[in-house]
mmCIF file of C-alpha atoms in Angstrom:
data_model
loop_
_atom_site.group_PDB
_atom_site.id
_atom_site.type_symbol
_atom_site.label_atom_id
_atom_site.label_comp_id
_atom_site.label_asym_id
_atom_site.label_seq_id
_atom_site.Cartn_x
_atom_site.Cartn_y
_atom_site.Cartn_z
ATOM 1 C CA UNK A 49 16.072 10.063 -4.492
ATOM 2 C CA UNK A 50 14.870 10.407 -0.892
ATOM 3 C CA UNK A 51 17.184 10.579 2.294
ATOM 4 C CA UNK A 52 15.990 10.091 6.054
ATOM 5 C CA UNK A 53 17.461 12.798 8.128
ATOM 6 C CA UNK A 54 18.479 10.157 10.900
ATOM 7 C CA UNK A 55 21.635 11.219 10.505
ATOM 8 C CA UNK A 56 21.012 14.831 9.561
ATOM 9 C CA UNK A 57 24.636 16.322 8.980
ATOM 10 C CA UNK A 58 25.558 13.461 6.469
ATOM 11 C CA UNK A 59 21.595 13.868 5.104
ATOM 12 C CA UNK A 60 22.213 17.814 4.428
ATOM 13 C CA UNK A 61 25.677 16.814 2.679
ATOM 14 C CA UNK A 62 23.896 13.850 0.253
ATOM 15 C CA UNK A 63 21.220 17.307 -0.258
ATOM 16 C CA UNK A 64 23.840 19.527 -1.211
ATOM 17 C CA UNK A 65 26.413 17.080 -3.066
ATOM 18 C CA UNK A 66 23.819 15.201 -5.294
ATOM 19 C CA UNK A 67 20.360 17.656 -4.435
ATOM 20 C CA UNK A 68 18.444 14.511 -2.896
ATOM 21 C CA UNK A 69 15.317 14.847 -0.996
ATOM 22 C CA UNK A 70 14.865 14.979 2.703
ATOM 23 C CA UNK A 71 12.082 13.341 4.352
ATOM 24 C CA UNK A 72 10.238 11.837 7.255
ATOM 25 C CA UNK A 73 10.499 8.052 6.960
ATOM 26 C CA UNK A 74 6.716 7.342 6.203
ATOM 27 C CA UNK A 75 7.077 9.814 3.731
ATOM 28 C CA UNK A 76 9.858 7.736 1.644
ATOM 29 C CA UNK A 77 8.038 4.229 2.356
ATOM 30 C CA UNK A 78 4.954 6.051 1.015
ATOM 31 C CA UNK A 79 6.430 7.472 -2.203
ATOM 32 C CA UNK A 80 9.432 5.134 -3.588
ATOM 33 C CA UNK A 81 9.284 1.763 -5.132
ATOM 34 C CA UNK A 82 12.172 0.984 -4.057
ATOM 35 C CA UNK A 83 13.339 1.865 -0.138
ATOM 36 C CA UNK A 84 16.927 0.641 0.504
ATOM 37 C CA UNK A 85 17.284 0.151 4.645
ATOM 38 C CA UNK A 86 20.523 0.695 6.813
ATOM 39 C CA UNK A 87 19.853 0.589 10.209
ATOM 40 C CA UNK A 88 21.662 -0.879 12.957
ATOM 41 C CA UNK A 89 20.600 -4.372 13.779
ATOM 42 C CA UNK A 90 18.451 -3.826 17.301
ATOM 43 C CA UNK A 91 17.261 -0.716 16.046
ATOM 44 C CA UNK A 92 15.703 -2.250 12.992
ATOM 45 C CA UNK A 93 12.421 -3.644 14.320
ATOM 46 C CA UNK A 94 11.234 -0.422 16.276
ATOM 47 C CA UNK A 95 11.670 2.031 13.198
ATOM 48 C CA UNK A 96 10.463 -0.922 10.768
ATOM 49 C CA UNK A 97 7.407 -2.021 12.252
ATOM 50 C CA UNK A 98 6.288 1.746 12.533
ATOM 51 C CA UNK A 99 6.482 2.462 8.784
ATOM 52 C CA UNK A 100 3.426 1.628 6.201
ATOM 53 C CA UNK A 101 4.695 -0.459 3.208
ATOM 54 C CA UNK A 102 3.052 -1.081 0.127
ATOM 55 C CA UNK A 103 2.620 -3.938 -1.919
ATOM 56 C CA UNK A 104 4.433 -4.237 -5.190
ATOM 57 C CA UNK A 105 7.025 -2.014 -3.702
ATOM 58 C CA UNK A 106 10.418 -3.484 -3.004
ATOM 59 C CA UNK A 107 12.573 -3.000 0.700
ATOM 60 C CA UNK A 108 16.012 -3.796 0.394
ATOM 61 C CA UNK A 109 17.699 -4.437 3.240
ATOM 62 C CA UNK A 110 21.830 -4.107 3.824
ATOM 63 C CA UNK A 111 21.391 -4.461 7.343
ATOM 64 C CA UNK A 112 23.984 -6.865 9.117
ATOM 65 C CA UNK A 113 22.456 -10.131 11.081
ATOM 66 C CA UNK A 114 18.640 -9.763 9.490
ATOM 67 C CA UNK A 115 17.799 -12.586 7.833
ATOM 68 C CA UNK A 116 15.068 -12.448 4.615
ATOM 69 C CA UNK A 117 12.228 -14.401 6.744
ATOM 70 C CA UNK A 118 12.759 -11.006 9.498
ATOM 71 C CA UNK A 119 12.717 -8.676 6.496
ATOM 72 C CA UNK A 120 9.971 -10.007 4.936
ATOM 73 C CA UNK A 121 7.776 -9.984 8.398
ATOM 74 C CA UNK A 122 9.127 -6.480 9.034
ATOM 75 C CA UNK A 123 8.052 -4.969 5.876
ATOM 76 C CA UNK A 124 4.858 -6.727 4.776
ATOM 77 C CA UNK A 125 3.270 -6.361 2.390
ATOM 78 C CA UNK A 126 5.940 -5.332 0.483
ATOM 79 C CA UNK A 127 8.763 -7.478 -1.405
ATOM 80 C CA UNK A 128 12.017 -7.868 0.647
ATOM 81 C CA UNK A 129 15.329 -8.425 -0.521
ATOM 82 C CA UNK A 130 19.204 -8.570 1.278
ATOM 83 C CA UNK A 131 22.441 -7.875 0.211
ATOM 84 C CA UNK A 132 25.189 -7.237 1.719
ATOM 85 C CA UNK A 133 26.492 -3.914 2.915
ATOM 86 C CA UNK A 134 28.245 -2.293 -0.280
ATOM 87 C CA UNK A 135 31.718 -1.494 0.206
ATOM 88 C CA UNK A 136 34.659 1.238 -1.158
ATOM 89 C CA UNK A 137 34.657 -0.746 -4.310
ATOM 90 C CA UNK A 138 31.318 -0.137 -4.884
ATOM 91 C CA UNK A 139 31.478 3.038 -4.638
ATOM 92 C CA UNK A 140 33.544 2.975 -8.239
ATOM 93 C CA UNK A 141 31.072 0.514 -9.427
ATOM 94 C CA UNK A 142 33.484 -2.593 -9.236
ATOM 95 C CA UNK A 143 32.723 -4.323 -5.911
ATOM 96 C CA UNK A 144 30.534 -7.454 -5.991
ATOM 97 C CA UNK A 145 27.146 -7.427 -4.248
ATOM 98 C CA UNK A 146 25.627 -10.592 -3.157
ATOM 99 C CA UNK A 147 20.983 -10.337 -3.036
ATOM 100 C CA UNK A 148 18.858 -12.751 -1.848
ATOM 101 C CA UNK A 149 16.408 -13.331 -3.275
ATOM 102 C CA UNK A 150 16.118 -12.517 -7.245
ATOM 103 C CA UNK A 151 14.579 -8.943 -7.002
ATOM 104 C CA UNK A 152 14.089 -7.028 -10.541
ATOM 105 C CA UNK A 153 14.428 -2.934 -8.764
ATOM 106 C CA UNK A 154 16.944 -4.624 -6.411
ATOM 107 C CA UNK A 155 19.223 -6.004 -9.102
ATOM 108 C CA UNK A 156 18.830 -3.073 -11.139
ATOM 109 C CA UNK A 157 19.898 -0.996 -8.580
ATOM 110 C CA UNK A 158 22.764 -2.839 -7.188
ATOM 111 C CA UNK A 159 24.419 -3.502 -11.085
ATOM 112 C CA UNK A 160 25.538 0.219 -10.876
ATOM 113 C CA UNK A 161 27.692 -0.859 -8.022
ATOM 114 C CA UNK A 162 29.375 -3.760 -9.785
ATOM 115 C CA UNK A 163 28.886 -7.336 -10.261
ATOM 116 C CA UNK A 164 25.402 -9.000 -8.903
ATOM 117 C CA UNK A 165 25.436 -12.354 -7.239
ATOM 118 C CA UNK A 166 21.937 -13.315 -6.786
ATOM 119 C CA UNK A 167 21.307 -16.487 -4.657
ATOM 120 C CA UNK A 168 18.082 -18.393 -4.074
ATOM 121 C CA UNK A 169 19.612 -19.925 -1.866
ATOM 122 C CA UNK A 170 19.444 -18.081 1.797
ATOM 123 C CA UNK A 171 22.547 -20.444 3.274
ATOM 124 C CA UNK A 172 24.058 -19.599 -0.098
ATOM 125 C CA UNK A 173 23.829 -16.419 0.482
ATOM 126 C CA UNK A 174 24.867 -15.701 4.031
ATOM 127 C CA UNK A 175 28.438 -17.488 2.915
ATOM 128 C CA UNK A 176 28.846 -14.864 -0.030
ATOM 129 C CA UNK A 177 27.622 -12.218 1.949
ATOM 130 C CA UNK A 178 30.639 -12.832 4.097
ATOM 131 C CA UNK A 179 32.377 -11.381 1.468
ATOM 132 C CA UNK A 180 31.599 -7.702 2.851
ATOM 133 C CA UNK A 181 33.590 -8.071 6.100
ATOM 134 C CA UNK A 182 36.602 -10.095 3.825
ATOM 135 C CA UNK A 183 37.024 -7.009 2.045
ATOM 136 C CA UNK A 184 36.787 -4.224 4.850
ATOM 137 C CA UNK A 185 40.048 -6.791 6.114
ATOM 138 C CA UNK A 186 41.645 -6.966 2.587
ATOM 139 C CA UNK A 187 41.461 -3.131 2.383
ATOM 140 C CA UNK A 188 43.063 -2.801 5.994
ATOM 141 C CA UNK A 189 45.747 -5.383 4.665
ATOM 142 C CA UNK A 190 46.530 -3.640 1.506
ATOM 143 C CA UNK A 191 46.965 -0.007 3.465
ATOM 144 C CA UNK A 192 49.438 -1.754 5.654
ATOM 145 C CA UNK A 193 51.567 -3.182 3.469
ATOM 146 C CA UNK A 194 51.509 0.701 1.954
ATOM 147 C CA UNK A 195 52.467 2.431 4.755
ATOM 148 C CA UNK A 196 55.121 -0.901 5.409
ATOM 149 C CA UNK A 197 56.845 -0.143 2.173
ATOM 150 C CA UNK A 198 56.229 3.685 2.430
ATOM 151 C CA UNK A 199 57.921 3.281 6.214
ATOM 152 C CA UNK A 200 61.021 1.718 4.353
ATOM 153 C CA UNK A 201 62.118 4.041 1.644
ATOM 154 C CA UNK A 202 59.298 3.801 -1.345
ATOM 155 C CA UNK A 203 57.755 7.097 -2.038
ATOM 156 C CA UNK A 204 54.262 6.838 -0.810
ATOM 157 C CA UNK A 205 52.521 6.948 -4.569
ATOM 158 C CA UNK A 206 55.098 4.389 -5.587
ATOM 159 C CA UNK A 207 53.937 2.082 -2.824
ATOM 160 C CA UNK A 208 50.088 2.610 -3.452
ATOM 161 C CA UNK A 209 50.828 1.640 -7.287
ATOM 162 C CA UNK A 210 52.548 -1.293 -6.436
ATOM 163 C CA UNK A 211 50.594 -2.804 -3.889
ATOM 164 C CA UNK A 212 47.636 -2.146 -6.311
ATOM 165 C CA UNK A 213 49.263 -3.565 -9.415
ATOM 166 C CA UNK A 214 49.848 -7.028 -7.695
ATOM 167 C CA UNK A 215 46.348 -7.188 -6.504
ATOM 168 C CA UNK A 216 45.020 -6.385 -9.637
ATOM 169 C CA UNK A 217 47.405 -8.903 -10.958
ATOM 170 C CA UNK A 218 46.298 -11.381 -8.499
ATOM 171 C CA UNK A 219 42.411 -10.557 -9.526
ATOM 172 C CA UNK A 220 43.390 -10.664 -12.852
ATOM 173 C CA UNK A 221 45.081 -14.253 -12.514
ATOM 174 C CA UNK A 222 41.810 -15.647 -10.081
ATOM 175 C CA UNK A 223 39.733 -14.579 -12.763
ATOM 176 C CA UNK A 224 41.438 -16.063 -15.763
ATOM 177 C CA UNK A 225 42.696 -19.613 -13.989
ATOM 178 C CA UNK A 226 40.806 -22.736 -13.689
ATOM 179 C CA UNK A 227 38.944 -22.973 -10.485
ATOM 180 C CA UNK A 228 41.194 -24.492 -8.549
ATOM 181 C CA UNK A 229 44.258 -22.037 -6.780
ATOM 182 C CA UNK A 230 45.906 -25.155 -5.518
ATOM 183 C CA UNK A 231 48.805 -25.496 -7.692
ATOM 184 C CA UNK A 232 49.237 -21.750 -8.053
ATOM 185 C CA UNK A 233 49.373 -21.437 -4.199
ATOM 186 C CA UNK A 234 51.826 -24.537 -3.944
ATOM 187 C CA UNK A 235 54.532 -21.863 -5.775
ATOM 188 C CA UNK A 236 53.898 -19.217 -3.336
#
């Protein structure tokens, strides 16, 4: 695994945490098959278009706002794929990713975060990938409603627990229902 030492203190900790490479760029679009991008929008073109792709060699993007027809331009003549940014449930290999298009070294990749939603569909996609921001608010909402019952007289682990359990239960219930929420919402 290769690292880009834009961000150099968080590059040296990914070295000395999981012993990944550091290197120049055009070094990692030269020697990986798969490249995974995370730039910031405007700054995505500039670095992009100054890097030598390959083909047969996949670039998957997680950049915000850049659609697949950008990607692919950016990055010819390699393959291109989106998906959304991962999030903290990703990191313990539950979170859903959304990828546009079907990518074999992107979906391979991605299933050790969680669940893989692949859509052909680019409109398709851009709705699920909506998901990312829904659960950056979700995970707001549930610390607040920790500290809320923490701030009234639950010890703090207590509160975590429960607010956890009843999303869990929640999941558990979306999961398991028929696909309608309807009737179960008309009792809340």
């Amino acid at each position: 695994i290769m690292v880009s030492p834009r961000n150099a203190d968080k590059a040296r900790e990914l070295q000395q945490r999981f012993g990944v490479t550091i290197a120049a760029n055009q070094e990692i679009a030269e020697s990986c098959d798969l490249v995974i991008v995370s730039l910031l929008p405007p700054d995505a073109p500039e670095i992009l278009n100054g890097l030598e792709f390959r083909a047969g060699q996949t670039v998957l993007s997680v950049i915000a706002g850049i659609d697949l027809k950008t990607m692919m331009d950016l990055v010819d003549p390699a393959d291109a794929a989106i998906s959304m940014m991962p999030g903290l449930a990703n990191a313990h290999n539950v979170g859903p990713c959304a990828l546009h298009p079907e990518n074999a070294a992107a979906l391979e990749l991605l299933q050790h975060l969680g669940p893989v939603h692949v859509y052909d569909d680019g409109s398709a996609y851009v709705t699920a990938s909506v998901m990312a921001a829904f659960s950056g608010i979700s995970t707001l909402m549930l610390r607040d409603a920790m500290n809320r019952f923490a701030a009234n007289r639950l010890d703090a682990a207590d509160a975590r627990r429960l607010v956890a359990e009843t999303r869990k239960g929640n999941a558990a219930m979306l999961l398991e229902t028929p696909p309608t929420m309807d009737e179960d919402a008309r009792g809340v």
